[in-house]
């Protein structure tokens, strides 16, 4: 009797110990650490919250900027880095990193012209670049008027507003201007912060928005979500297909649909100036960076599980926050790369 | 027994205070070394030319500190030109003229102002003060002095002038409260004897109070200067952040601190990061030079007006 009871108790204790140990291990090993871009932070944060509720896995994401994200993943202090601008395949190879697109969004030119309502002014690639080059200085310039028959344009001076801080938004915007304007490419170029030929700089999307709302005759550029939330006066842009389009989720998706991700080594692809009648010309993706050679299978598996969950279930959340989720064919391409490239001791982690 | 205790505490006291002071020296040396070390790639690439180049172009990796240094010095100068006379006037009013009740209320308000975090000044500057400046002050300034290059360009409300004024408001409470304390320490015997000899309030102020407190006043001014020169958030919000030197105070400009605040997060390139750290080093240098000038000036004024003491 006594013997049996002891045995029972021992079994119970043992089970309990095992349970506690296991849950302890599970708790400890499943915090994912990431750092980088600020632009996708709202959606990453929301995904992390939902994923945590479902699985108990925690995501610790520091939105310190793409530059910091690249630095930290290179130094291996985080499990993944995030960057708004893609790294070239040379750089990826040099550091042994794998890059894949996670989410897309659009950049929108916003204006403050007396008498002009949202969507009330049309800009072409050449007028937009001439304005930002400081070559068109008045809103009633004949070049702008040519595309806006019937719109009463005031003689107000144009004040260009740009980002003062380095930012992925600026990278996407200047990437577009470099593609469509030769003189922009020669004089200014494509970077996260550039030597602006004209205008004033605001800090962050909110700084640019505040300046544009404040200064009569101003034109600036902000993230789509930001323009929408603040009800800013956006301009229609002419795309490569020749039609003037308004910034909408549909227009971003159209730009993404025509992108040929399969032909981009290291997923180095920028969605600016894409073909298609519906495409919004200034669209961009935000990227995740992980090391190809991993030491700990459990950690990298947790990271990939999280992103897999985001691809599969994150769409509605992203759309609610005015981001554009990646289409399924791109997700398949990305996951094929996970399988081929991410390895622990020569063995693939993702199957 | 008592003697033994003293013997034990004296060295302990000495070593603790010495240790505390050494921490400061070690910190300064450490910061300086870290800055130099971090700035090395930029120091090697640009040399002395960094200080005199106006170029700031991350796209082609060319950097120069001139526009940032210019912006730092000019915005600080505007701030000092506004804040120092105003602080002196306020402090004198509080000490010499105001009834005790008013003096206490205004004094408290000034100390409250000093406790407001700089981001609040920045937000207020951007959303409240800049629009006011653009609508009511800048057009008038431009109309008063049409020929001057300082007041040209579109009245945007943001730019060098706004940054200078916001900085002035931020350092005003510091200078005022120290100056007031200094003036309050003038022995009333001295002042009363001056009154007894038939001096007016103005004469007592000019010949007794101010000369007596001048060292403290200069010290207070440099305290304010130190805060203005390194102020980051408030300036970043209202200065307009442009790497161009313009004679007009209405134009957007930048300062060393605002450039650092804006560009540090996304500076992925080594030379870019090094150039930013070198800007920090330049600020360190500028502050050091100003400190030396302050010391020298303090000694000179002390000699000149020292007769009172």
PDB file of C-alpha atoms in Angstrom, chain A residues 21-306:
ATOM      1  CA  UNK A  21      10.563  21.938 -17.429  1.00  0.00           C
ATOM      2  CA  UNK A  22       9.014  21.697 -20.856  1.00  0.00           C
ATOM      3  CA  UNK A  23       6.893  24.763 -20.529  1.00  0.00           C
ATOM      4  CA  UNK A  24       9.907  26.548 -19.098  1.00  0.00           C
ATOM      5  CA  UNK A  25      11.976  25.582 -22.126  1.00  0.00           C
ATOM      6  CA  UNK A  26       9.195  26.586 -24.475  1.00  0.00           C
ATOM      7  CA  UNK A  27       8.874  29.979 -22.769  1.00  0.00           C
ATOM      8  CA  UNK A  28      12.567  30.698 -22.795  1.00  0.00           C
ATOM      9  CA  UNK A  29      13.321  29.717 -26.366  1.00  0.00           C
ATOM     10  CA  UNK A  30      10.472  31.490 -28.086  1.00  0.00           C
ATOM     11  CA  UNK A  31      11.229  35.147 -28.010  1.00  0.00           C
ATOM     12  CA  UNK A  32      12.153  36.351 -31.477  1.00  0.00           C
ATOM     13  CA  UNK A  33      14.398  39.381 -31.659  1.00  0.00           C
ATOM     14  CA  UNK A  34      14.308  41.727 -34.597  1.00  0.00           C
ATOM     15  CA  UNK A  35      15.365  45.261 -35.407  1.00  0.00           C
ATOM     16  CA  UNK A  36      15.128  47.730 -38.253  1.00  0.00           C
ATOM     17  CA  UNK A  37      12.754  49.709 -40.439  1.00  0.00           C
ATOM     18  CA  UNK A  38      10.191  52.027 -38.877  1.00  0.00           C
ATOM     19  CA  UNK A  39       7.817  52.073 -41.875  1.00  0.00           C
ATOM     20  CA  UNK A  40       6.415  48.517 -41.358  1.00  0.00           C
ATOM     21  CA  UNK A  41       6.559  48.735 -37.553  1.00  0.00           C
ATOM     22  CA  UNK A  42       2.798  49.303 -37.030  1.00  0.00           C
ATOM     23  CA  UNK A  43       1.916  46.160 -38.949  1.00  0.00           C
ATOM     24  CA  UNK A  44       4.742  44.043 -37.473  1.00  0.00           C
ATOM     25  CA  UNK A  45       3.609  45.116 -34.029  1.00  0.00           C
ATOM     26  CA  UNK A  46       0.013  44.128 -34.742  1.00  0.00           C
ATOM     27  CA  UNK A  47       1.056  40.776 -36.210  1.00  0.00           C
ATOM     28  CA  UNK A  48       3.277  40.079 -33.220  1.00  0.00           C
ATOM     29  CA  UNK A  49       0.372  40.775 -30.864  1.00  0.00           C
ATOM     30  CA  UNK A  50      -1.991  38.412 -32.698  1.00  0.00           C
ATOM     31  CA  UNK A  51       0.680  35.730 -33.094  1.00  0.00           C
ATOM     32  CA  UNK A  52       1.495  35.945 -29.414  1.00  0.00           C
ATOM     33  CA  UNK A  53      -2.163  35.455 -28.505  1.00  0.00           C
ATOM     34  CA  UNK A  54      -2.332  32.382 -30.734  1.00  0.00           C
ATOM     35  CA  UNK A  55       0.985  30.679 -30.001  1.00  0.00           C
ATOM     36  CA  UNK A  56       2.573  32.339 -26.978  1.00  0.00           C
ATOM     37  CA  UNK A  57       5.638  33.243 -29.018  1.00  0.00           C
ATOM     38  CA  UNK A  58       6.888  36.740 -28.330  1.00  0.00           C
ATOM     39  CA  UNK A  59       8.379  39.157 -30.839  1.00  0.00           C
ATOM     40  CA  UNK A  60      10.707  41.849 -29.627  1.00  0.00           C
ATOM     41  CA  UNK A  61      11.035  44.316 -32.522  1.00  0.00           C
ATOM     42  CA  UNK A  62      13.065  47.504 -32.155  1.00  0.00           C
ATOM     43  CA  UNK A  63      12.048  49.997 -34.821  1.00  0.00           C
ATOM     44  CA  UNK A  64      15.362  51.826 -34.861  1.00  0.00           C
ATOM     45  CA  UNK A  65      15.558  52.425 -38.614  1.00  0.00           C
ATOM     46  CA  UNK A  66      16.779  50.311 -41.519  1.00  0.00           C
ATOM     47  CA  UNK A  67      20.408  51.352 -41.048  1.00  0.00           C
ATOM     48  CA  UNK A  68      20.393  50.121 -37.460  1.00  0.00           C
ATOM     49  CA  UNK A  69      18.577  46.934 -38.491  1.00  0.00           C
ATOM     50  CA  UNK A  70      21.238  46.081 -41.070  1.00  0.00           C
ATOM     51  CA  UNK A  71      23.986  46.823 -38.537  1.00  0.00           C
ATOM     52  CA  UNK A  72      22.414  44.618 -35.865  1.00  0.00           C
ATOM     53  CA  UNK A  73      21.750  41.631 -38.110  1.00  0.00           C
ATOM     54  CA  UNK A  74      25.305  41.871 -39.489  1.00  0.00           C
ATOM     55  CA  UNK A  75      26.605  41.834 -35.927  1.00  0.00           C
ATOM     56  CA  UNK A  76      24.211  38.940 -35.171  1.00  0.00           C
ATOM     57  CA  UNK A  77      22.739  40.631 -32.116  1.00  0.00           C
ATOM     58  CA  UNK A  78      19.204  39.988 -33.456  1.00  0.00           C
ATOM     59  CA  UNK A  79      17.484  37.044 -35.167  1.00  0.00           C
ATOM     60  CA  UNK A  80      16.307  39.117 -38.111  1.00  0.00           C
ATOM     61  CA  UNK A  81      16.818  42.586 -39.523  1.00  0.00           C
ATOM     62  CA  UNK A  82      14.319  44.683 -41.444  1.00  0.00           C
ATOM     63  CA  UNK A  83      15.053  47.214 -44.169  1.00  0.00           C
ATOM     64  CA  UNK A  84      12.878  49.392 -46.397  1.00  0.00           C
ATOM     65  CA  UNK A  85      15.479  49.538 -49.127  1.00  0.00           C
ATOM     66  CA  UNK A  86      16.617  46.177 -50.523  1.00  0.00           C
ATOM     67  CA  UNK A  87      20.292  45.252 -50.220  1.00  0.00           C
ATOM     68  CA  UNK A  88      22.065  44.395 -53.483  1.00  0.00           C
ATOM     69  CA  UNK A  89      23.018  40.747 -53.956  1.00  0.00           C
ATOM     70  CA  UNK A  90      26.736  41.617 -53.618  1.00  0.00           C
ATOM     71  CA  UNK A  91      26.138  42.970 -50.139  1.00  0.00           C
ATOM     72  CA  UNK A  92      23.919  40.029 -49.216  1.00  0.00           C
ATOM     73  CA  UNK A  93      26.568  37.540 -50.319  1.00  0.00           C
ATOM     74  CA  UNK A  94      29.326  39.402 -48.497  1.00  0.00           C
ATOM     75  CA  UNK A  95      27.454  39.059 -45.199  1.00  0.00           C
ATOM     76  CA  UNK A  96      25.836  35.682 -45.922  1.00  0.00           C
ATOM     77  CA  UNK A  97      22.340  37.121 -45.628  1.00  0.00           C
ATOM     78  CA  UNK A  98      19.050  36.072 -47.182  1.00  0.00           C
ATOM     79  CA  UNK A  99      16.585  38.812 -48.053  1.00  0.00           C
ATOM     80  CA  UNK A 100      12.867  38.524 -48.701  1.00  0.00           C
ATOM     81  CA  UNK A 101       9.971  40.993 -49.127  1.00  0.00           C
ATOM     82  CA  UNK A 102       7.411  41.051 -46.314  1.00  0.00           C
ATOM     83  CA  UNK A 103       4.943  43.845 -46.970  1.00  0.00           C
ATOM     84  CA  UNK A 104       4.279  46.598 -49.508  1.00  0.00           C
ATOM     85  CA  UNK A 105       3.119  50.186 -49.348  1.00  0.00           C
ATOM     86  CA  UNK A 106       2.924  53.328 -51.408  1.00  0.00           C
ATOM     87  CA  UNK A 107       4.420  56.810 -51.263  1.00  0.00           C
ATOM     88  CA  UNK A 108       2.081  59.664 -52.120  1.00  0.00           C
ATOM     89  CA  UNK A 109       2.782  63.267 -53.197  1.00  0.00           C
ATOM     90  CA  UNK A 110       0.684  65.636 -51.069  1.00  0.00           C
ATOM     91  CA  UNK A 111       0.066  69.307 -51.778  1.00  0.00           C
ATOM     92  CA  UNK A 112      -1.331  72.455 -50.209  1.00  0.00           C
ATOM     93  CA  UNK A 113      -2.613  74.649 -53.026  1.00  0.00           C
ATOM     94  CA  UNK A 114      -5.441  77.081 -52.326  1.00  0.00           C
ATOM     95  CA  UNK A 115      -8.572  75.884 -54.121  1.00  0.00           C
ATOM     96  CA  UNK A 116      -7.330  72.372 -54.930  1.00  0.00           C
ATOM     97  CA  UNK A 117      -9.153  69.344 -53.449  1.00  0.00           C
ATOM     98  CA  UNK A 118      -7.723  65.813 -52.959  1.00  0.00           C
ATOM     99  CA  UNK A 119      -7.016  64.346 -56.404  1.00  0.00           C
ATOM    100  CA  UNK A 120      -7.682  67.764 -57.943  1.00  0.00           C
ATOM    101  CA  UNK A 121      -4.276  68.144 -59.550  1.00  0.00           C
ATOM    102  CA  UNK A 122      -2.517  65.864 -62.022  1.00  0.00           C
ATOM    103  CA  UNK A 123       1.250  65.525 -62.150  1.00  0.00           C
ATOM    104  CA  UNK A 124       3.404  63.693 -64.654  1.00  0.00           C
ATOM    105  CA  UNK A 125       6.767  62.114 -63.913  1.00  0.00           C
ATOM    106  CA  UNK A 126       8.505  65.038 -65.560  1.00  0.00           C
ATOM    107  CA  UNK A 127       6.579  67.800 -63.759  1.00  0.00           C
ATOM    108  CA  UNK A 128       7.068  66.028 -60.405  1.00  0.00           C
ATOM    109  CA  UNK A 129      10.828  65.713 -60.904  1.00  0.00           C
ATOM    110  CA  UNK A 130      11.135  69.297 -62.183  1.00  0.00           C
ATOM    111  CA  UNK A 131       9.288  70.549 -59.104  1.00  0.00           C
ATOM    112  CA  UNK A 132      11.571  68.632 -56.749  1.00  0.00           C
ATOM    113  CA  UNK A 133      14.625  69.765 -58.751  1.00  0.00           C
ATOM    114  CA  UNK A 134      13.500  73.340 -58.130  1.00  0.00           C
ATOM    115  CA  UNK A 135      13.090  74.045 -61.843  1.00  0.00           C
ATOM    116  CA  UNK A 136       9.331  74.600 -61.737  1.00  0.00           C
ATOM    117  CA  UNK A 137       8.770  77.255 -59.086  1.00  0.00           C
ATOM    118  CA  UNK A 138       5.154  78.412 -59.505  1.00  0.00           C
ATOM    119  CA  UNK A 139       1.961  76.369 -59.486  1.00  0.00           C
ATOM    120  CA  UNK A 140       0.644  78.098 -62.613  1.00  0.00           C
ATOM    121  CA  UNK A 141       3.706  77.031 -64.618  1.00  0.00           C
ATOM    122  CA  UNK A 142       2.674  76.174 -68.222  1.00  0.00           C
ATOM    123  CA  UNK A 143       4.096  72.639 -67.815  1.00  0.00           C
ATOM    124  CA  UNK A 144       1.752  71.871 -64.922  1.00  0.00           C
ATOM    125  CA  UNK A 145      -1.154  73.683 -66.576  1.00  0.00           C
ATOM    126  CA  UNK A 146      -0.764  71.551 -69.729  1.00  0.00           C
ATOM    127  CA  UNK A 147      -1.923  68.448 -67.804  1.00  0.00           C
ATOM    128  CA  UNK A 148      -4.608  70.257 -65.837  1.00  0.00           C
ATOM    129  CA  UNK A 149      -6.979  71.769 -68.344  1.00  0.00           C
ATOM    130  CA  UNK A 150      -9.918  73.384 -66.591  1.00  0.00           C
ATOM    131  CA  UNK A 151      -8.198  73.567 -63.178  1.00  0.00           C
ATOM    132  CA  UNK A 152      -7.611  77.057 -61.859  1.00  0.00           C
ATOM    133  CA  UNK A 153      -3.991  77.044 -60.713  1.00  0.00           C
ATOM    134  CA  UNK A 154      -2.861  79.969 -58.521  1.00  0.00           C
ATOM    135  CA  UNK A 155       0.375  81.879 -59.019  1.00  0.00           C
ATOM    136  CA  UNK A 156       1.589  80.675 -55.602  1.00  0.00           C
ATOM    137  CA  UNK A 157       5.291  79.874 -55.256  1.00  0.00           C
ATOM    138  CA  UNK A 158       6.075  76.172 -54.800  1.00  0.00           C
ATOM    139  CA  UNK A 159       7.776  75.131 -51.553  1.00  0.00           C
ATOM    140  CA  UNK A 160       9.205  71.621 -51.672  1.00  0.00           C
ATOM    141  CA  UNK A 161       8.962  69.689 -48.397  1.00  0.00           C
ATOM    142  CA  UNK A 162      11.120  66.603 -47.962  1.00  0.00           C
ATOM    143  CA  UNK A 163      12.163  64.282 -45.145  1.00  0.00           C
ATOM    144  CA  UNK A 164      15.012  65.623 -43.040  1.00  0.00           C
ATOM    145  CA  UNK A 165      15.764  62.255 -41.468  1.00  0.00           C
ATOM    146  CA  UNK A 166      17.100  59.356 -43.453  1.00  0.00           C
ATOM    147  CA  UNK A 167      14.175  57.174 -44.407  1.00  0.00           C
ATOM    148  CA  UNK A 168      12.974  54.298 -46.550  1.00  0.00           C
ATOM    149  CA  UNK A 169      10.202  56.571 -47.805  1.00  0.00           C
ATOM    150  CA  UNK A 170      12.799  58.917 -49.253  1.00  0.00           C
ATOM    151  CA  UNK A 171      14.640  55.934 -50.724  1.00  0.00           C
ATOM    152  CA  UNK A 172      11.537  54.774 -52.611  1.00  0.00           C
ATOM    153  CA  UNK A 173      10.641  58.312 -53.693  1.00  0.00           C
ATOM    154  CA  UNK A 174      14.115  59.169 -55.009  1.00  0.00           C
ATOM    155  CA  UNK A 175      14.309  55.745 -56.628  1.00  0.00           C
ATOM    156  CA  UNK A 176      11.218  56.665 -58.633  1.00  0.00           C
ATOM    157  CA  UNK A 177      12.555  60.111 -59.573  1.00  0.00           C
ATOM    158  CA  UNK A 178      15.888  58.580 -60.625  1.00  0.00           C
ATOM    159  CA  UNK A 179      14.087  56.113 -62.865  1.00  0.00           C
ATOM    160  CA  UNK A 180      11.935  58.700 -64.612  1.00  0.00           C
ATOM    161  CA  UNK A 181      14.306  61.670 -64.787  1.00  0.00           C
ATOM    162  CA  UNK A 182      17.831  61.570 -66.120  1.00  0.00           C
ATOM    163  CA  UNK A 183      18.765  64.909 -64.642  1.00  0.00           C
ATOM    164  CA  UNK A 184      17.482  63.808 -61.202  1.00  0.00           C
ATOM    165  CA  UNK A 185      19.653  60.723 -61.415  1.00  0.00           C
ATOM    166  CA  UNK A 186      22.705  62.796 -62.360  1.00  0.00           C
ATOM    167  CA  UNK A 187      22.203  65.705 -59.969  1.00  0.00           C
ATOM    168  CA  UNK A 188      20.664  64.046 -56.911  1.00  0.00           C
ATOM    169  CA  UNK A 189      20.473  60.256 -57.092  1.00  0.00           C
ATOM    170  CA  UNK A 190      18.770  57.563 -55.049  1.00  0.00           C
ATOM    171  CA  UNK A 191      19.424  57.231 -51.313  1.00  0.00           C
ATOM    172  CA  UNK A 192      17.739  57.299 -47.898  1.00  0.00           C
ATOM    173  CA  UNK A 193      18.758  60.910 -47.575  1.00  0.00           C
ATOM    174  CA  UNK A 194      20.023  63.013 -50.442  1.00  0.00           C
ATOM    175  CA  UNK A 195      21.261  66.517 -51.149  1.00  0.00           C
ATOM    176  CA  UNK A 196      17.943  68.164 -51.944  1.00  0.00           C
ATOM    177  CA  UNK A 197      18.148  70.869 -54.619  1.00  0.00           C
ATOM    178  CA  UNK A 198      15.206  72.754 -53.085  1.00  0.00           C
ATOM    179  CA  UNK A 199      12.950  73.109 -50.107  1.00  0.00           C
ATOM    180  CA  UNK A 200      12.679  72.440 -46.388  1.00  0.00           C
ATOM    181  CA  UNK A 201      12.992  69.235 -44.378  1.00  0.00           C
ATOM    182  CA  UNK A 202      10.492  67.880 -41.872  1.00  0.00           C
ATOM    183  CA  UNK A 203      11.297  65.171 -39.338  1.00  0.00           C
ATOM    184  CA  UNK A 204       9.327  62.017 -39.999  1.00  0.00           C
ATOM    185  CA  UNK A 205       6.067  61.644 -41.909  1.00  0.00           C
ATOM    186  CA  UNK A 206       4.378  63.821 -39.294  1.00  0.00           C
ATOM    187  CA  UNK A 207       6.946  66.605 -39.795  1.00  0.00           C
ATOM    188  CA  UNK A 208       6.443  66.605 -43.575  1.00  0.00           C
ATOM    189  CA  UNK A 209       2.656  66.529 -43.144  1.00  0.00           C
ATOM    190  CA  UNK A 210       2.753  69.436 -40.675  1.00  0.00           C
ATOM    191  CA  UNK A 211       4.912  71.554 -42.988  1.00  0.00           C
ATOM    192  CA  UNK A 212       2.740  70.806 -46.025  1.00  0.00           C
ATOM    193  CA  UNK A 213      -0.421  71.721 -44.133  1.00  0.00           C
ATOM    194  CA  UNK A 214       1.256  74.842 -42.824  1.00  0.00           C
ATOM    195  CA  UNK A 215       2.952  76.318 -45.911  1.00  0.00           C
ATOM    196  CA  UNK A 216       0.774  77.584 -48.768  1.00  0.00           C
ATOM    197  CA  UNK A 217       2.000  76.227 -52.095  1.00  0.00           C
ATOM    198  CA  UNK A 218       3.832  73.302 -50.486  1.00  0.00           C
ATOM    199  CA  UNK A 219       4.350  69.857 -51.986  1.00  0.00           C
ATOM    200  CA  UNK A 220       5.747  66.893 -50.059  1.00  0.00           C
ATOM    201  CA  UNK A 221       5.647  63.097 -50.001  1.00  0.00           C
ATOM    202  CA  UNK A 222       4.421  60.768 -47.232  1.00  0.00           C
ATOM    203  CA  UNK A 223       3.478  57.151 -46.660  1.00  0.00           C
ATOM    204  CA  UNK A 224       0.023  56.348 -48.020  1.00  0.00           C
ATOM    205  CA  UNK A 225      -1.384  55.389 -44.618  1.00  0.00           C
ATOM    206  CA  UNK A 226      -0.237  58.731 -43.279  1.00  0.00           C
ATOM    207  CA  UNK A 227      -1.820  60.739 -46.091  1.00  0.00           C
ATOM    208  CA  UNK A 228      -5.072  58.867 -45.557  1.00  0.00           C
ATOM    209  CA  UNK A 229      -5.234  59.261 -41.783  1.00  0.00           C
ATOM    210  CA  UNK A 230      -4.502  62.982 -41.983  1.00  0.00           C
ATOM    211  CA  UNK A 231      -6.809  63.598 -44.950  1.00  0.00           C
ATOM    212  CA  UNK A 232      -4.033  65.305 -46.886  1.00  0.00           C
ATOM    213  CA  UNK A 233      -4.595  66.606 -50.416  1.00  0.00           C
ATOM    214  CA  UNK A 234      -2.934  64.009 -52.633  1.00  0.00           C
ATOM    215  CA  UNK A 235      -2.078  64.519 -56.307  1.00  0.00           C
ATOM    216  CA  UNK A 236      -2.863  62.135 -59.160  1.00  0.00           C
ATOM    217  CA  UNK A 237       0.233  60.734 -60.838  1.00  0.00           C
ATOM    218  CA  UNK A 238       0.744  59.583 -64.382  1.00  0.00           C
ATOM    219  CA  UNK A 239       2.099  56.023 -64.510  1.00  0.00           C
ATOM    220  CA  UNK A 240       4.173  54.270 -67.144  1.00  0.00           C
ATOM    221  CA  UNK A 241       1.003  53.132 -68.878  1.00  0.00           C
ATOM    222  CA  UNK A 242       0.155  56.799 -69.431  1.00  0.00           C
ATOM    223  CA  UNK A 243      -2.956  57.023 -67.255  1.00  0.00           C
ATOM    224  CA  UNK A 244      -3.404  59.271 -64.229  1.00  0.00           C
ATOM    225  CA  UNK A 245      -4.087  57.182 -61.117  1.00  0.00           C
ATOM    226  CA  UNK A 246      -5.115  57.924 -57.547  1.00  0.00           C
ATOM    227  CA  UNK A 247      -3.227  56.305 -54.651  1.00  0.00           C
ATOM    228  CA  UNK A 248      -5.364  53.362 -53.508  1.00  0.00           C
ATOM    229  CA  UNK A 249      -4.674  49.841 -52.258  1.00  0.00           C
ATOM    230  CA  UNK A 250      -5.868  48.545 -55.633  1.00  0.00           C
ATOM    231  CA  UNK A 251      -3.320  50.711 -57.447  1.00  0.00           C
ATOM    232  CA  UNK A 252      -0.501  49.420 -55.178  1.00  0.00           C
ATOM    233  CA  UNK A 253      -1.608  45.834 -55.758  1.00  0.00           C
ATOM    234  CA  UNK A 254      -1.629  46.465 -59.507  1.00  0.00           C
ATOM    235  CA  UNK A 255       1.968  47.675 -59.295  1.00  0.00           C
ATOM    236  CA  UNK A 256       2.926  44.591 -57.297  1.00  0.00           C
ATOM    237  CA  UNK A 257       1.128  42.201 -59.634  1.00  0.00           C
ATOM    238  CA  UNK A 258       3.246  43.096 -62.636  1.00  0.00           C
ATOM    239  CA  UNK A 259       6.501  42.768 -60.701  1.00  0.00           C
ATOM    240  CA  UNK A 260       8.678  39.866 -61.757  1.00  0.00           C
ATOM    241  CA  UNK A 261      10.089  38.687 -58.447  1.00  0.00           C
ATOM    242  CA  UNK A 262      11.314  35.403 -59.914  1.00  0.00           C
ATOM    243  CA  UNK A 263      13.811  37.292 -62.087  1.00  0.00           C
ATOM    244  CA  UNK A 264      15.226  39.400 -59.247  1.00  0.00           C
ATOM    245  CA  UNK A 265      18.344  37.903 -57.634  1.00  0.00           C
ATOM    246  CA  UNK A 266      18.194  38.256 -53.841  1.00  0.00           C
ATOM    247  CA  UNK A 267      14.670  39.678 -54.277  1.00  0.00           C
ATOM    248  CA  UNK A 268      16.301  42.982 -55.183  1.00  0.00           C
ATOM    249  CA  UNK A 269      13.251  44.552 -56.735  1.00  0.00           C
ATOM    250  CA  UNK A 270      11.815  47.994 -56.394  1.00  0.00           C
ATOM    251  CA  UNK A 271       8.198  48.455 -57.350  1.00  0.00           C
ATOM    252  CA  UNK A 272       8.528  52.013 -58.629  1.00  0.00           C
ATOM    253  CA  UNK A 273       7.504  52.884 -62.189  1.00  0.00           C
ATOM    254  CA  UNK A 274       5.927  49.491 -62.883  1.00  0.00           C
ATOM    255  CA  UNK A 275       4.022  48.840 -66.131  1.00  0.00           C
ATOM    256  CA  UNK A 276       0.242  48.446 -66.168  1.00  0.00           C
ATOM    257  CA  UNK A 277      -2.622  50.890 -66.643  1.00  0.00           C
ATOM    258  CA  UNK A 278      -3.736  50.739 -62.995  1.00  0.00           C
ATOM    259  CA  UNK A 279      -0.341  50.742 -61.285  1.00  0.00           C
ATOM    260  CA  UNK A 280       0.561  53.404 -58.738  1.00  0.00           C
ATOM    261  CA  UNK A 281       4.051  54.507 -59.832  1.00  0.00           C
ATOM    262  CA  UNK A 282       5.667  54.987 -56.382  1.00  0.00           C
ATOM    263  CA  UNK A 283       5.183  51.643 -54.648  1.00  0.00           C
ATOM    264  CA  UNK A 284       7.765  49.851 -52.536  1.00  0.00           C
ATOM    265  CA  UNK A 285       8.313  46.729 -50.460  1.00  0.00           C
ATOM    266  CA  UNK A 286       9.865  46.343 -47.020  1.00  0.00           C
ATOM    267  CA  UNK A 287      12.356  43.532 -46.540  1.00  0.00           C
ATOM    268  CA  UNK A 288      13.466  41.034 -43.889  1.00  0.00           C
ATOM    269  CA  UNK A 289      17.091  39.924 -43.523  1.00  0.00           C
ATOM    270  CA  UNK A 290      18.259  36.657 -41.929  1.00  0.00           C
ATOM    271  CA  UNK A 291      21.565  34.810 -41.909  1.00  0.00           C
ATOM    272  CA  UNK A 292      21.789  31.832 -44.253  1.00  0.00           C
ATOM    273  CA  UNK A 293      24.039  29.802 -41.971  1.00  0.00           C
ATOM    274  CA  UNK A 294      22.309  29.312 -38.643  1.00  0.00           C
ATOM    275  CA  UNK A 295      23.618  27.745 -35.452  1.00  0.00           C
ATOM    276  CA  UNK A 296      20.410  27.085 -33.566  1.00  0.00           C
ATOM    277  CA  UNK A 297      17.657  25.296 -35.483  1.00  0.00           C
ATOM    278  CA  UNK A 298      14.960  26.111 -32.894  1.00  0.00           C
ATOM    279  CA  UNK A 299      15.472  29.883 -33.109  1.00  0.00           C
ATOM    280  CA  UNK A 300      15.468  30.143 -36.883  1.00  0.00           C
ATOM    281  CA  UNK A 301      12.515  27.774 -37.083  1.00  0.00           C
ATOM    282  CA  UNK A 302      10.594  30.075 -34.725  1.00  0.00           C
ATOM    283  CA  UNK A 303      11.480  33.093 -36.872  1.00  0.00           C
ATOM    284  CA  UNK A 304      10.401  31.406 -40.113  1.00  0.00           C
ATOM    285  CA  UNK A 305       7.224  30.058 -38.458  1.00  0.00           C
ATOM    286  CA  UNK A 306       6.311  33.600 -37.489  1.00  0.00           C
TER     287      UNK A 306
END
